[in-house]
Short mmCIF file of C-alpha atoms in Angstrom, two decimals:
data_model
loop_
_atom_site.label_atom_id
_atom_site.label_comp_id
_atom_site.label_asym_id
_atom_site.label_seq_id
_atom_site.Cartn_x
_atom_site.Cartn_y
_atom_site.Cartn_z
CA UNK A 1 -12.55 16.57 -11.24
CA UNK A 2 -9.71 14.49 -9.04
CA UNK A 3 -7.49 14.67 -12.13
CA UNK A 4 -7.62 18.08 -12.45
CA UNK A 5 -6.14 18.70 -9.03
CA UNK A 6 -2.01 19.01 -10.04
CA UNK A 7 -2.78 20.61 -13.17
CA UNK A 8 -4.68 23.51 -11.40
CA UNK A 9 -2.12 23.66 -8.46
CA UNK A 10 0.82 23.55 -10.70
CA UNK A 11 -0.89 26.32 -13.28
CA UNK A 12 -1.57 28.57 -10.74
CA UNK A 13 2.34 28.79 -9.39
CA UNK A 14 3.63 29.56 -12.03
CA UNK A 15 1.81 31.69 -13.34
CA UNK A 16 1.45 33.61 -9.60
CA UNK A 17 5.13 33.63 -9.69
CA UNK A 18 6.05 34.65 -13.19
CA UNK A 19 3.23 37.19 -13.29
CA UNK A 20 4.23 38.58 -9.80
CA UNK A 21 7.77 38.96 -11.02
CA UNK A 22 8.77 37.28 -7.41
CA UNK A 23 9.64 34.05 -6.10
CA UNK A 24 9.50 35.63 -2.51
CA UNK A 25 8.43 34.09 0.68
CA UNK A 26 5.62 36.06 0.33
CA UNK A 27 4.17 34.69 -3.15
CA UNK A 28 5.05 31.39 -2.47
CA UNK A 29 2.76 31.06 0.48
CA UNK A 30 0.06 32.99 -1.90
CA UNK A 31 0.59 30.38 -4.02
CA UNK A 32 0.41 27.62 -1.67
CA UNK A 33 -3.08 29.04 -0.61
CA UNK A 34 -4.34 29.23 -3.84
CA UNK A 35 -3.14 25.97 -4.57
CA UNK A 36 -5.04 24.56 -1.54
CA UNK A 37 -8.17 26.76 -2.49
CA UNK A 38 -8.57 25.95 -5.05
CA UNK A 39 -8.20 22.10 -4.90
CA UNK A 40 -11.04 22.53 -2.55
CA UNK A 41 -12.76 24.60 -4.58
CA UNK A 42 -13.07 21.33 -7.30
CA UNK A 43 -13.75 18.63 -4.73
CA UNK A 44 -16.91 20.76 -4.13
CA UNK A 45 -17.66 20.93 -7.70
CA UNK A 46 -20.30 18.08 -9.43
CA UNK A 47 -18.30 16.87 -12.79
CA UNK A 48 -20.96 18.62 -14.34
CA UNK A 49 -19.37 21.78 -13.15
CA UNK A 50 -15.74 20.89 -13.46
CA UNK A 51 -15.41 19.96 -17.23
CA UNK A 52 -17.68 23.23 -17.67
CA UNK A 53 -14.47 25.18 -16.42
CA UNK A 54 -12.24 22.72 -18.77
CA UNK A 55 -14.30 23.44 -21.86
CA UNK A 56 -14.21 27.67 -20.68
CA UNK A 57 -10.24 26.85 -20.37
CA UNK A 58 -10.02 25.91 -24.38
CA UNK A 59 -11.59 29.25 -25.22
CA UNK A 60 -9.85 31.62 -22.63
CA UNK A 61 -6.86 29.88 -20.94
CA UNK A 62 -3.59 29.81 -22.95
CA UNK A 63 -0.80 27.63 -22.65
CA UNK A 64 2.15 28.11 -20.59
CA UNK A 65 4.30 26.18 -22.78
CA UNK A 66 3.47 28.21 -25.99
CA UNK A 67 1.88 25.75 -27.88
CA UNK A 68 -1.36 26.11 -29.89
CA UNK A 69 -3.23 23.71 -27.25
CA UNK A 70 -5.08 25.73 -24.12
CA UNK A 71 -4.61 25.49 -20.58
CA UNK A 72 -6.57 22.57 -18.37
CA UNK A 73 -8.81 25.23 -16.35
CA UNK A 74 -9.96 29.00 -16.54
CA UNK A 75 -10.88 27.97 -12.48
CA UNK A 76 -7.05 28.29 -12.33
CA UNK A 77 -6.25 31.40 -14.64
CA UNK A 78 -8.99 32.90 -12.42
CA UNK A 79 -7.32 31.95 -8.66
CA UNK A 80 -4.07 32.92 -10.54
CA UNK A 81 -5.15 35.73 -11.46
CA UNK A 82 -6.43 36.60 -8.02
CA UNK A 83 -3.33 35.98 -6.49
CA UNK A 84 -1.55 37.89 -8.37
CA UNK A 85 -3.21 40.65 -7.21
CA UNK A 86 -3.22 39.57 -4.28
CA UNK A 87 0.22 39.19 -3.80
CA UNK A 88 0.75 42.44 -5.73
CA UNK A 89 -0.57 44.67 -3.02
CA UNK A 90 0.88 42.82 -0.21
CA UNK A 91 -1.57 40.30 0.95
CA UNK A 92 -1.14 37.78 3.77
CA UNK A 93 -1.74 34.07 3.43
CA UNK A 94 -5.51 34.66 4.96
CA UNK A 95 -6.37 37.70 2.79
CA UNK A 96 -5.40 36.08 -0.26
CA UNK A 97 -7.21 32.91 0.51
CA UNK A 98 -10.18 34.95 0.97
CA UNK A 99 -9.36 37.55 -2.52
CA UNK A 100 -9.63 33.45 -4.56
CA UNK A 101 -12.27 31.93 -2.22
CA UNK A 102 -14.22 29.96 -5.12
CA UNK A 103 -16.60 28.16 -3.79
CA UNK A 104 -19.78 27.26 -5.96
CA UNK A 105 -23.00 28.42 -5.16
CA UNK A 106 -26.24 26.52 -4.43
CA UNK A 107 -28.99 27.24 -6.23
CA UNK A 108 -31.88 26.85 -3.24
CA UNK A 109 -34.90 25.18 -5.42
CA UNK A 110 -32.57 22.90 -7.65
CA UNK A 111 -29.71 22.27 -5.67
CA UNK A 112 -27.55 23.18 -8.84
CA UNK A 113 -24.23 24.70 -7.98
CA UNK A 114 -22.81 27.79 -9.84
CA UNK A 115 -18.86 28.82 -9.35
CA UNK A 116 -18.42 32.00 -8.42
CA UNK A 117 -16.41 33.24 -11.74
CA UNK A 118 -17.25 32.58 -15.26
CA UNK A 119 -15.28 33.70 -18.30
CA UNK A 120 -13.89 36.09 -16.33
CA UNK A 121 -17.00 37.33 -14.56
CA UNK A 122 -18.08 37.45 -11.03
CA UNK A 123 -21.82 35.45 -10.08
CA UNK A 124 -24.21 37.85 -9.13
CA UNK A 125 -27.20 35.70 -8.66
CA UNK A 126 -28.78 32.45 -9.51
CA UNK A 127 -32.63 31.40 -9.64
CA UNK A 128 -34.85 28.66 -10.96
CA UNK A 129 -37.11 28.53 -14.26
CA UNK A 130 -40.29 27.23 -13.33
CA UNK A 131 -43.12 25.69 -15.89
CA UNK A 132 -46.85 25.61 -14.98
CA UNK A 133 -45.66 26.90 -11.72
CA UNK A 134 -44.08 23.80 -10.22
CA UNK A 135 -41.47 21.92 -12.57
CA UNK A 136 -38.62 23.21 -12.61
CA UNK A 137 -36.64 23.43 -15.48
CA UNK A 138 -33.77 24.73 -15.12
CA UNK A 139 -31.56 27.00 -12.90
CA UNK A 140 -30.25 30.07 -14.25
CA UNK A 141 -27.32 32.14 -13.19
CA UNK A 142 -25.95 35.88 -13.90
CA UNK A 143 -22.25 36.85 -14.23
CA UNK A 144 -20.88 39.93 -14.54
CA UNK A 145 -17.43 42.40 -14.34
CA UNK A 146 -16.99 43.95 -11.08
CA UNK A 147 -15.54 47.11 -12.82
CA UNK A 148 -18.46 47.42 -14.86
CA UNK A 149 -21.44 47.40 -12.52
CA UNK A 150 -19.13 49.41 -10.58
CA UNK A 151 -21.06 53.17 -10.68
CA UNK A 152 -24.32 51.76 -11.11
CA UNK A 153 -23.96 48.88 -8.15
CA UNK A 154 -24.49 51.95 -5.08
CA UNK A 155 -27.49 53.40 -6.98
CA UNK A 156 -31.37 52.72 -6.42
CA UNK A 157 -32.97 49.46 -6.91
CA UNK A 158 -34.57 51.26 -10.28
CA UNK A 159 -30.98 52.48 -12.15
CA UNK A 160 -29.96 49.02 -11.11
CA UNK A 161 -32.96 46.99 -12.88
CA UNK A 162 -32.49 49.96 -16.42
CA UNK A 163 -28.32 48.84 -16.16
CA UNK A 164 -29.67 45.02 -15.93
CA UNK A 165 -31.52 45.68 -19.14
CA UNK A 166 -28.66 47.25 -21.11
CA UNK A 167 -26.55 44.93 -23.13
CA UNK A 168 -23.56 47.38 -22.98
CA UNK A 169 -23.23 46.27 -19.41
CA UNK A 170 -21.47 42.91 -19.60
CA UNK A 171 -22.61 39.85 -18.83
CA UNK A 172 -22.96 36.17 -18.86
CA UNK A 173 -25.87 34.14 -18.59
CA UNK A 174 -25.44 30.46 -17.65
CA UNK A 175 -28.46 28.18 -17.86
CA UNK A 176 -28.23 24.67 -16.31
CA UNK A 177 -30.65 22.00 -17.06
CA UNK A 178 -32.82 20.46 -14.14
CA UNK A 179 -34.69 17.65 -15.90
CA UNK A 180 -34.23 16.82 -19.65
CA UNK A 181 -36.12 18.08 -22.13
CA UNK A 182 -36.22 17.84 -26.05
CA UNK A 183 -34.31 20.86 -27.52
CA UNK A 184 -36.91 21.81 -29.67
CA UNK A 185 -38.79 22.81 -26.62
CA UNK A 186 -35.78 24.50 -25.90
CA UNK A 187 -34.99 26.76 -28.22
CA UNK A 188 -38.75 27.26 -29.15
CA UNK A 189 -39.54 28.51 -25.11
CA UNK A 190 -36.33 31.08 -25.97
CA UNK A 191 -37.58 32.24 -28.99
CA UNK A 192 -40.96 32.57 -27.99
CA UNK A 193 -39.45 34.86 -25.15
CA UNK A 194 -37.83 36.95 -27.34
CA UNK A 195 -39.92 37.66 -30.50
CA UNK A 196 -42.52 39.97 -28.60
CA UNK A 197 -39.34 41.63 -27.07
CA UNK A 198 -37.51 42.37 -30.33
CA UNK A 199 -40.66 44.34 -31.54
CA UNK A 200 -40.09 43.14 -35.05
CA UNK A 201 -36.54 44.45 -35.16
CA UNK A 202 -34.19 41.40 -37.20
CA UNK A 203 -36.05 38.83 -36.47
CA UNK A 204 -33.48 36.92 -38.86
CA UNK A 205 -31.52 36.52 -35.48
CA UNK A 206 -34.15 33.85 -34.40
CA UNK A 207 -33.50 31.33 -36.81
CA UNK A 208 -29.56 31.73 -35.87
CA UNK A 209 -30.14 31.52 -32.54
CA UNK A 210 -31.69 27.54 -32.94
CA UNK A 211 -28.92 27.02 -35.66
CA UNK A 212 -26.78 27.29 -32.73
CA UNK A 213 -28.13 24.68 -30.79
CA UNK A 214 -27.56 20.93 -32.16
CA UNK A 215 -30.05 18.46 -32.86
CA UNK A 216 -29.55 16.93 -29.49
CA UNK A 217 -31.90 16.83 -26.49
CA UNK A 218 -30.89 17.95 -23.22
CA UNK A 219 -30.08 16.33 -20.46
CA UNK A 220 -30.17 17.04 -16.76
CA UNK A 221 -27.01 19.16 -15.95
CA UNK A 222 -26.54 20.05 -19.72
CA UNK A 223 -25.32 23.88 -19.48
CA UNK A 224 -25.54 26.62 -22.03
CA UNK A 225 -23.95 30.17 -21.72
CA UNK A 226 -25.04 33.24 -23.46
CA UNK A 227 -22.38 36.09 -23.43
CA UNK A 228 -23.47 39.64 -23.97
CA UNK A 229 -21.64 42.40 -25.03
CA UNK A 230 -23.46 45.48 -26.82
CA UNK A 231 -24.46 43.83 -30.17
CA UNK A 232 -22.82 40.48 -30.07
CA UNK A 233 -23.82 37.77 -27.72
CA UNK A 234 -21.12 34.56 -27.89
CA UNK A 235 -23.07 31.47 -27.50
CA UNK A 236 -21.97 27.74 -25.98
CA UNK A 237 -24.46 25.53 -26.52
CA UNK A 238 -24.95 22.29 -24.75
CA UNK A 239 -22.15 19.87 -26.28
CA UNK A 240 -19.87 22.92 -26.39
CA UNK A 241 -19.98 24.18 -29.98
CA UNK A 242 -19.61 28.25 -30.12
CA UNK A 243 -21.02 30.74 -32.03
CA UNK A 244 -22.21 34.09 -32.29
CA UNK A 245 -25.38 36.20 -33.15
CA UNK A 246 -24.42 39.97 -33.79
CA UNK A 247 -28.11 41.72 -33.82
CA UNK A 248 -28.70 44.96 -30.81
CA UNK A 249 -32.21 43.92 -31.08
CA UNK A 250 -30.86 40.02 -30.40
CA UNK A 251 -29.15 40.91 -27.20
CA UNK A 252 -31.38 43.65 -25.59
CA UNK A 253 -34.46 41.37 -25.99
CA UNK A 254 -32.30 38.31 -24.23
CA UNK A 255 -31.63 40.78 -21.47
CA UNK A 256 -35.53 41.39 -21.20
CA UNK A 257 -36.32 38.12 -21.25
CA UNK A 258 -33.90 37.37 -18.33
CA UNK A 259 -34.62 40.52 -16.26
CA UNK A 260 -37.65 42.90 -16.86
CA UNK A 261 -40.95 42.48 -15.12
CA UNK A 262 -41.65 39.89 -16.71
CA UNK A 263 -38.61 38.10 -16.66
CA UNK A 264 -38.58 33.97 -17.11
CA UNK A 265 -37.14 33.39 -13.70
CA UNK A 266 -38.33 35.95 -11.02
CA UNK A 267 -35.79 34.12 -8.10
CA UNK A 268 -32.97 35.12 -10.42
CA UNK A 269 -34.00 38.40 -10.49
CA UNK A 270 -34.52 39.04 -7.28
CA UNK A 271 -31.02 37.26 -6.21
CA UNK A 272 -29.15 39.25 -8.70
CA UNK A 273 -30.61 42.62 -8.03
CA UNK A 274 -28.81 41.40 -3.85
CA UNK A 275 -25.93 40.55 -5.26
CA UNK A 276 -24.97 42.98 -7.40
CA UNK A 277 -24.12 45.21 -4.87
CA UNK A 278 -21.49 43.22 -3.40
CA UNK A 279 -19.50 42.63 -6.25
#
């Protein structure tokens, strides 16, 4: 994480200033504040967490030279991002430390952090996955765009929980390992949480779904992400291969799993449904 330091700072002036169109007084302190954010921001972070947002960066960051390589962090596309806008609407030094404040969040039973943004998506809530009512297996964390939870976020606790269970609505799931566990046991646990959801609806999607994950067991901190967007959910599996299922049966049945009544991690549910009002 140390090494990452300059790289973030440095990424996130210039591209605060050449997005901002300024090299005012004003965008230069924005960028000094992001700058100090967000080296903050990664001395908080375990390594686990740091060369997650590295491995985001080759996907969504691009280079500032122009090359075919990617950017070192999406942490700092995101605080750049933020200051830009930021900046953009006049911001002083404090609001604009606050607009990029990145600070991971604890999951209570684990201790796991989550960051605040992933692929471009805004934590809503994080709980734990227990087994036989006591081990817990892994923390598990929802992400999702501000804009659209927007209408839905000032509604009842019930159009809340039917948005939660639509995979039109944007999201990313982010599982982190607490203890290690064969991957077999992995990806069987999934699929045996989605079959009776998909009500016999391309069941095909199953057997792409473990294709996706290596034959490698996981280890304590080993993350996996599940991206959901309508029909398609974007996969990173724990070494950080992609790949994608396309099936509307797929995705709606991974959004049961993670938050109908029966959901695999009640915590998260109940942290989510809190948080997604104050996104």
């Amino acid at each position: 994480a140390q090494s990452t330091f300059g790289m973030i700072s440095s990424s996130i002036t210039r591209s605060s200033r050449r997005l901002a169109g300024t090299a005012s007084a004003q965008s230069r302190r924005c960028a000094s504040a992001a700058a100090i954010q967000c080296r903050r921001t990664v001395a908080a972070m375990p390594k686990s967490v740091a060369h997650h947002q590295v491995a985001v960066a080759s996907v969504f960051a691009p280079t500032t030279s122009g090359g075919a390589g990617f950017g070192p962090s999406a942490a700092a596309l995101a605080c750049g991002l933020s200051l830009c806008t930021a900046a953009a609407y006049g911001a002083n030094r404090k609001e604009a430390e606050c607009e990029i404040m990145l600070s991971p969040v604890t999951e209570p039973a684990t201790g796991i952090l989550f960051p605040k943004l992933c692929n471009g998506m805004s934590l809503a809530g994080c709980g734990v996955r227990y087994k036989y009512g006591f081990v817990k297996v892994y923390a598990v964390g929802s992400y999702f765009d501000p804009l659209a939870v927007s209408a839905v976020k000032t509604r009842g606790v019930d159009e809340i929980k039917t948005a939660l269970l639509d995979p039109n609505v944007p999201r990313t799931i982010r599982i982190v390992m607490n203890r290690n566990l064969s991957i077999e046991k992995y990806t069987t646990a999934i699929v045996e949480a989605l079959e009776p959801r998909m009500k016999g609806e391309e069941l095909e999607s199953l057997e792409e779904f473990k294709k996706l994950n290596p034959k490698v067991d996981l280890v304590k901190g080993a993350e996996m992400e599940m991206t959901i967007r309508g029909d398609v959910l974007l996969y990173r599996n724990a070494t950080g291969g992609l790949g994608q299922i396309k099936s509307v049966a797929f995705t709606r049945a991974m959004c049961a799993t993670f938050f109908d009544e029966d959901a695999v991690s009640p915590t998260h549910v109940a942290d989510v449904l809190k948080g997604i009002k104050t996104l």
